[in-house]
Short mmCIF file of C-alpha atoms in Angstrom, two decimals:
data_model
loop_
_atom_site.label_atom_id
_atom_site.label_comp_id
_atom_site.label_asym_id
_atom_site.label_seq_id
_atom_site.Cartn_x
_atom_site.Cartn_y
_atom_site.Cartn_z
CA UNK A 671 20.34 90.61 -39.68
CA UNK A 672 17.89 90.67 -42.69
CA UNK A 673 19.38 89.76 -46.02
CA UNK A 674 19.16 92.06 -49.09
CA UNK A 675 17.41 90.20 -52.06
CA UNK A 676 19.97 90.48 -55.12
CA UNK A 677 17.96 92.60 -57.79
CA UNK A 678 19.61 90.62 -60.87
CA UNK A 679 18.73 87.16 -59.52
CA UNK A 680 14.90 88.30 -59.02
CA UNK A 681 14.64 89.67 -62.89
CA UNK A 682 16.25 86.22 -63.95
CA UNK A 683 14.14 84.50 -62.57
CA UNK A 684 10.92 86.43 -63.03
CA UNK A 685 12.33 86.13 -66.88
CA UNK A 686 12.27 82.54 -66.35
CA UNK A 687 9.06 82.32 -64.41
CA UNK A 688 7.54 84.41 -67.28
CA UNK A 689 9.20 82.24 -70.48
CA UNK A 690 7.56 79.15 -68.57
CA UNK A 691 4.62 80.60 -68.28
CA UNK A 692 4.04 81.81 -71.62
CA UNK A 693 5.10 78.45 -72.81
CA UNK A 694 2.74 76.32 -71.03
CA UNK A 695 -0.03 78.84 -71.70
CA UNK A 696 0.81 79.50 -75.29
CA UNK A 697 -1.36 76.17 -76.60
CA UNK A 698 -4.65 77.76 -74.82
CA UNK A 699 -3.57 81.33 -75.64
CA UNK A 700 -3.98 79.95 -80.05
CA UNK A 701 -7.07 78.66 -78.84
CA UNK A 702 -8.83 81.60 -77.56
CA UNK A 703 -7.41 83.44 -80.05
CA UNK A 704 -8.78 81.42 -83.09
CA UNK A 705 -12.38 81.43 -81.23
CA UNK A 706 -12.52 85.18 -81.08
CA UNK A 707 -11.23 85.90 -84.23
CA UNK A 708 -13.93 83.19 -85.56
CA UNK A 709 -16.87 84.02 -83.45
CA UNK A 710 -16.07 88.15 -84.34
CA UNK A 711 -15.85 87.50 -87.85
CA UNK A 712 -19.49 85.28 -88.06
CA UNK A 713 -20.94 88.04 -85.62
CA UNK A 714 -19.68 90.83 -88.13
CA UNK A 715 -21.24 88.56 -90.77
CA UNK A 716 -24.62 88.39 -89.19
CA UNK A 717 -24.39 91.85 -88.34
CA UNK A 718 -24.07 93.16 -92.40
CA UNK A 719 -26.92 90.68 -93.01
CA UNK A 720 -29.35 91.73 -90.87
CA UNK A 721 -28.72 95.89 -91.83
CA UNK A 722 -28.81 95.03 -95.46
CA UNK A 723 -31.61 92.44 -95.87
CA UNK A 724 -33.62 93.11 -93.02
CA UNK A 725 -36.03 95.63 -95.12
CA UNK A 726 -36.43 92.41 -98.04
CA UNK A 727 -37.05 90.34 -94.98
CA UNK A 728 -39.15 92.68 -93.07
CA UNK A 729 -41.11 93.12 -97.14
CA UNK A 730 -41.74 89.61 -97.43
CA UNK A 731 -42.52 88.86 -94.09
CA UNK A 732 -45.34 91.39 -94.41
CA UNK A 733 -46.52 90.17 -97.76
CA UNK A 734 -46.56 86.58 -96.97
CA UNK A 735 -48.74 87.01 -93.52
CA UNK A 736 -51.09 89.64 -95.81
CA UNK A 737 -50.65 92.13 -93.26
CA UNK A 738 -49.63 94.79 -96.02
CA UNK A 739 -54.01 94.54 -97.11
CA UNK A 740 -54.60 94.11 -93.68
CA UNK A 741 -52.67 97.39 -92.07
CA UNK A 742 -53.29 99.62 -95.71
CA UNK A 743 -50.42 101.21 -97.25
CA UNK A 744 -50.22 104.24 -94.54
CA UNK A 745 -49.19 102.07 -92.12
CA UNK A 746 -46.75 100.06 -94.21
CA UNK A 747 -45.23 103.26 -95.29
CA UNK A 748 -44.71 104.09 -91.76
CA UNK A 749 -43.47 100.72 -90.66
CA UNK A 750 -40.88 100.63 -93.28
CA UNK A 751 -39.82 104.22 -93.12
CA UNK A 752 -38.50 103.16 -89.21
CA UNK A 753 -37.35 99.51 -89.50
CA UNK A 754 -34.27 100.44 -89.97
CA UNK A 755 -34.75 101.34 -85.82
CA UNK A 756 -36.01 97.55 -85.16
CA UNK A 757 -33.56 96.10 -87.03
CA UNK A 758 -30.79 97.75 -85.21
CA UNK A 759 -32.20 96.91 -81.51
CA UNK A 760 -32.37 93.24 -82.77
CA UNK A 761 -28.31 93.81 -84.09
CA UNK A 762 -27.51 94.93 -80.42
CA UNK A 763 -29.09 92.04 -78.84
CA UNK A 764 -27.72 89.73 -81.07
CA UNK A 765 -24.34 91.62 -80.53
CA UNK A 766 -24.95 91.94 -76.43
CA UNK A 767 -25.35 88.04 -76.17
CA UNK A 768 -22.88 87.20 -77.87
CA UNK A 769 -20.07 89.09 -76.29
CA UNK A 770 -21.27 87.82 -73.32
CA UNK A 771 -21.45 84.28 -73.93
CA UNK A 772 -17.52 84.81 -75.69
CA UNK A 773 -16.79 86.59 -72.36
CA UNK A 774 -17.88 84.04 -70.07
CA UNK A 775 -15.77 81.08 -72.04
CA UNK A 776 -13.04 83.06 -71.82
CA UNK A 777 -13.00 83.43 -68.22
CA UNK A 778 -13.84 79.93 -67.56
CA UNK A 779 -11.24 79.23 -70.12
CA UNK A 780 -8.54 81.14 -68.17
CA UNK A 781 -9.66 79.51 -64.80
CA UNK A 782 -8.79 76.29 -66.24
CA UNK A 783 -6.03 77.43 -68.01
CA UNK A 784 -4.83 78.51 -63.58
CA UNK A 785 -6.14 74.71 -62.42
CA UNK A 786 -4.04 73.24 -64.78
CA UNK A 787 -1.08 71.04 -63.84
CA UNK A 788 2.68 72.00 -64.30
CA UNK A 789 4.36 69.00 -65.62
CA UNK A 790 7.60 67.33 -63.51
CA UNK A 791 9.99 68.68 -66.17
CA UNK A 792 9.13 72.11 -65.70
CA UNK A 793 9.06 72.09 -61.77
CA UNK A 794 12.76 70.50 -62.89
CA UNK A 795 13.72 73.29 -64.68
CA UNK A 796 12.58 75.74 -62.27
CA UNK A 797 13.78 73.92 -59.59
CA UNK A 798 17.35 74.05 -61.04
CA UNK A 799 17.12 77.43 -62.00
CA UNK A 800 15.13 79.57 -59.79
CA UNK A 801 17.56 80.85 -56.76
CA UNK A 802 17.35 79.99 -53.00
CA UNK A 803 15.07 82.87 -52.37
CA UNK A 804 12.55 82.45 -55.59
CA UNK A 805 12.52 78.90 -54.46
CA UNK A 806 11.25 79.64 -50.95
CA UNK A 807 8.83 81.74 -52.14
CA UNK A 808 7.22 78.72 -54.46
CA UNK A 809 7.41 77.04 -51.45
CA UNK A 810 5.69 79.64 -49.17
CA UNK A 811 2.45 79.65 -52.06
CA UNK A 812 2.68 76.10 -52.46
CA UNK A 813 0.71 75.39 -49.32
CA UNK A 814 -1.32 72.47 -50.11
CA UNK A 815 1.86 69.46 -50.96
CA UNK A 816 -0.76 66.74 -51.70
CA UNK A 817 -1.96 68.49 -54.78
CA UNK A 818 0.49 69.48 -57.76
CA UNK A 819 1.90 72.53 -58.54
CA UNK A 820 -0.63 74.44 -61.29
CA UNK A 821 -0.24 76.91 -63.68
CA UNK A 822 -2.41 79.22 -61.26
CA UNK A 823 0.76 78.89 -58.38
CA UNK A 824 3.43 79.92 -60.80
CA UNK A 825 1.60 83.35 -61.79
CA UNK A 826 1.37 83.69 -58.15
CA UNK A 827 5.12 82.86 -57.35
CA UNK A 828 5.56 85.75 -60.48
CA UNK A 829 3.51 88.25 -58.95
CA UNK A 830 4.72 87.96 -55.36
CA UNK A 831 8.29 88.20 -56.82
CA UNK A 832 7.64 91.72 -58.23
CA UNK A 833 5.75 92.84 -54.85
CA UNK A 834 8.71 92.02 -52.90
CA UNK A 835 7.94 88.93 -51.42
CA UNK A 836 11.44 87.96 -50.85
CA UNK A 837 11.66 90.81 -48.60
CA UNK A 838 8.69 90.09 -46.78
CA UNK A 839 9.38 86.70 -45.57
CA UNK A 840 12.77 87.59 -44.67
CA UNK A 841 11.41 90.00 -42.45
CA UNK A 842 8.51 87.49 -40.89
CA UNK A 843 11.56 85.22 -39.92
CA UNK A 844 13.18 88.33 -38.39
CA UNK A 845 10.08 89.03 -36.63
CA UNK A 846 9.20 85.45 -35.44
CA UNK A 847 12.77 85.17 -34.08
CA UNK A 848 12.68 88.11 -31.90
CA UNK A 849 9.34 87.15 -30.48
CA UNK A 850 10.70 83.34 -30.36
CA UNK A 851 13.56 85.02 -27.60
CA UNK A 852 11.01 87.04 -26.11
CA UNK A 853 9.21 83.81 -25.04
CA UNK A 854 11.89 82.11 -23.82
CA UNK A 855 11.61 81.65 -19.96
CA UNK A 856 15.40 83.34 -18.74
CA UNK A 857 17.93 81.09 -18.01
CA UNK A 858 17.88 79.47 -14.76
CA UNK A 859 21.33 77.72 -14.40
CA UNK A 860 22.56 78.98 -11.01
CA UNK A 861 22.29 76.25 -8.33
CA UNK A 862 19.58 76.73 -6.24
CA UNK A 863 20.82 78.03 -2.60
CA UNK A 864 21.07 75.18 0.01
CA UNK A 865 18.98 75.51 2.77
CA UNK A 866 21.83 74.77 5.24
CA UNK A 867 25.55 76.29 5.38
CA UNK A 868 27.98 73.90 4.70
CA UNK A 869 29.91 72.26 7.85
CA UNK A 870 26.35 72.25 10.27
CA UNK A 871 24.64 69.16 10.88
CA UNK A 872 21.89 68.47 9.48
CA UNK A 873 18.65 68.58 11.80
CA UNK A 874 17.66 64.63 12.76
CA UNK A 875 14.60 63.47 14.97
CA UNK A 876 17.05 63.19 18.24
CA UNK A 877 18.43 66.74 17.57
#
């Protein structure tokens, strides 16, 4: 008979799976925050710079090289009516690589932030607080026993809680029992018959 999971002892300790979580994480989680606040505040920086000064740039540029003789005023009147154009194409690249070089630290700073290593304390404290069932499903995603737990298997233990897990490997049990009797030969404990009635002789080489 398959065992109900008690709904209050899964929210207390997904509440306690979460509280360790956030408290292991939080030190990375300041981290990444500082570096995007910094990194969006010298992009938005660069970003005012280039739209305001690009057309003294783009004047001096032109009147250093000499190309303002060279081209003729028609053309210089042309090329600074529309740089405002160029200068925005060079603000979206600049923007573009940016956010993608802040995207790509954060995601290899969150797959570090899975890798790393839950220290013995915590495993205590979970281990003394987590119930029977919780426990057994850290166990179930804690395959690998040579390698400690990480970060990475607690948000797994969390998630699996809230998709029923509990449930589920109750169930597997059930399942593996019934096929466990299914495969058992039948029980064979009746005597074999003899092959002679008892009270006749049995057969000699003079008989």
């Amino acid at each position: 008979m398959m065992i109900t999971p008690n709904t209050a002892n899964i929210r207390k300790d997904v509440n306690l799976l979460g509280t360790t979580l956030l408290r292991l994480a939080l030190p990375r989680l300041i981290v990444r925050l500082v570096v995007l606040l910094s990194v969006l505040a010298v992009l938005l920086y660069c970003v005012q710079g280039i739209l305001s000064r690009g057309r003294g740039w783009l004047e001096f540029g032109l009147h250093v090289s000499g190309l303002n003789e060279i081209l003729g005023k028609t053309v210089i009147d042309f090329v600074m009516q529309y740089q405002k154009y160029f200068w925005w194409f060079v603000v979206i690249l600049v923007v573009l690589f940016v956010l993608s070089g802040l995207m790509s630290w954060i995601k290899g700073s969150a797959k570090r932030g899975r890798a790393a290593l839950v220290p013995l304390g915590e495993v205590r404290k979970l281990c003394t607080g987590l119930s029977r069932e919780s426990l057994d499903v850290l166990d179930w995603v804690w395959k690998d026993k040579s390698t400690p737990v990480t970060v990475g298997n607690l948000q797994t233990v969390l998630s699996q809680l809230r998709s029923g897990r509990i449930r589920k490997l109750d169930l597997a049990r059930a399942q593996k029992l019934e096929l466990d009797l299914a495969l058992t030969p039948p029980d064979q404990s009746a005597p074999d018959k003899p092959l002679h009635q008892e009270g006749q002789r049995e057969p000699t080489l003079l008989a």
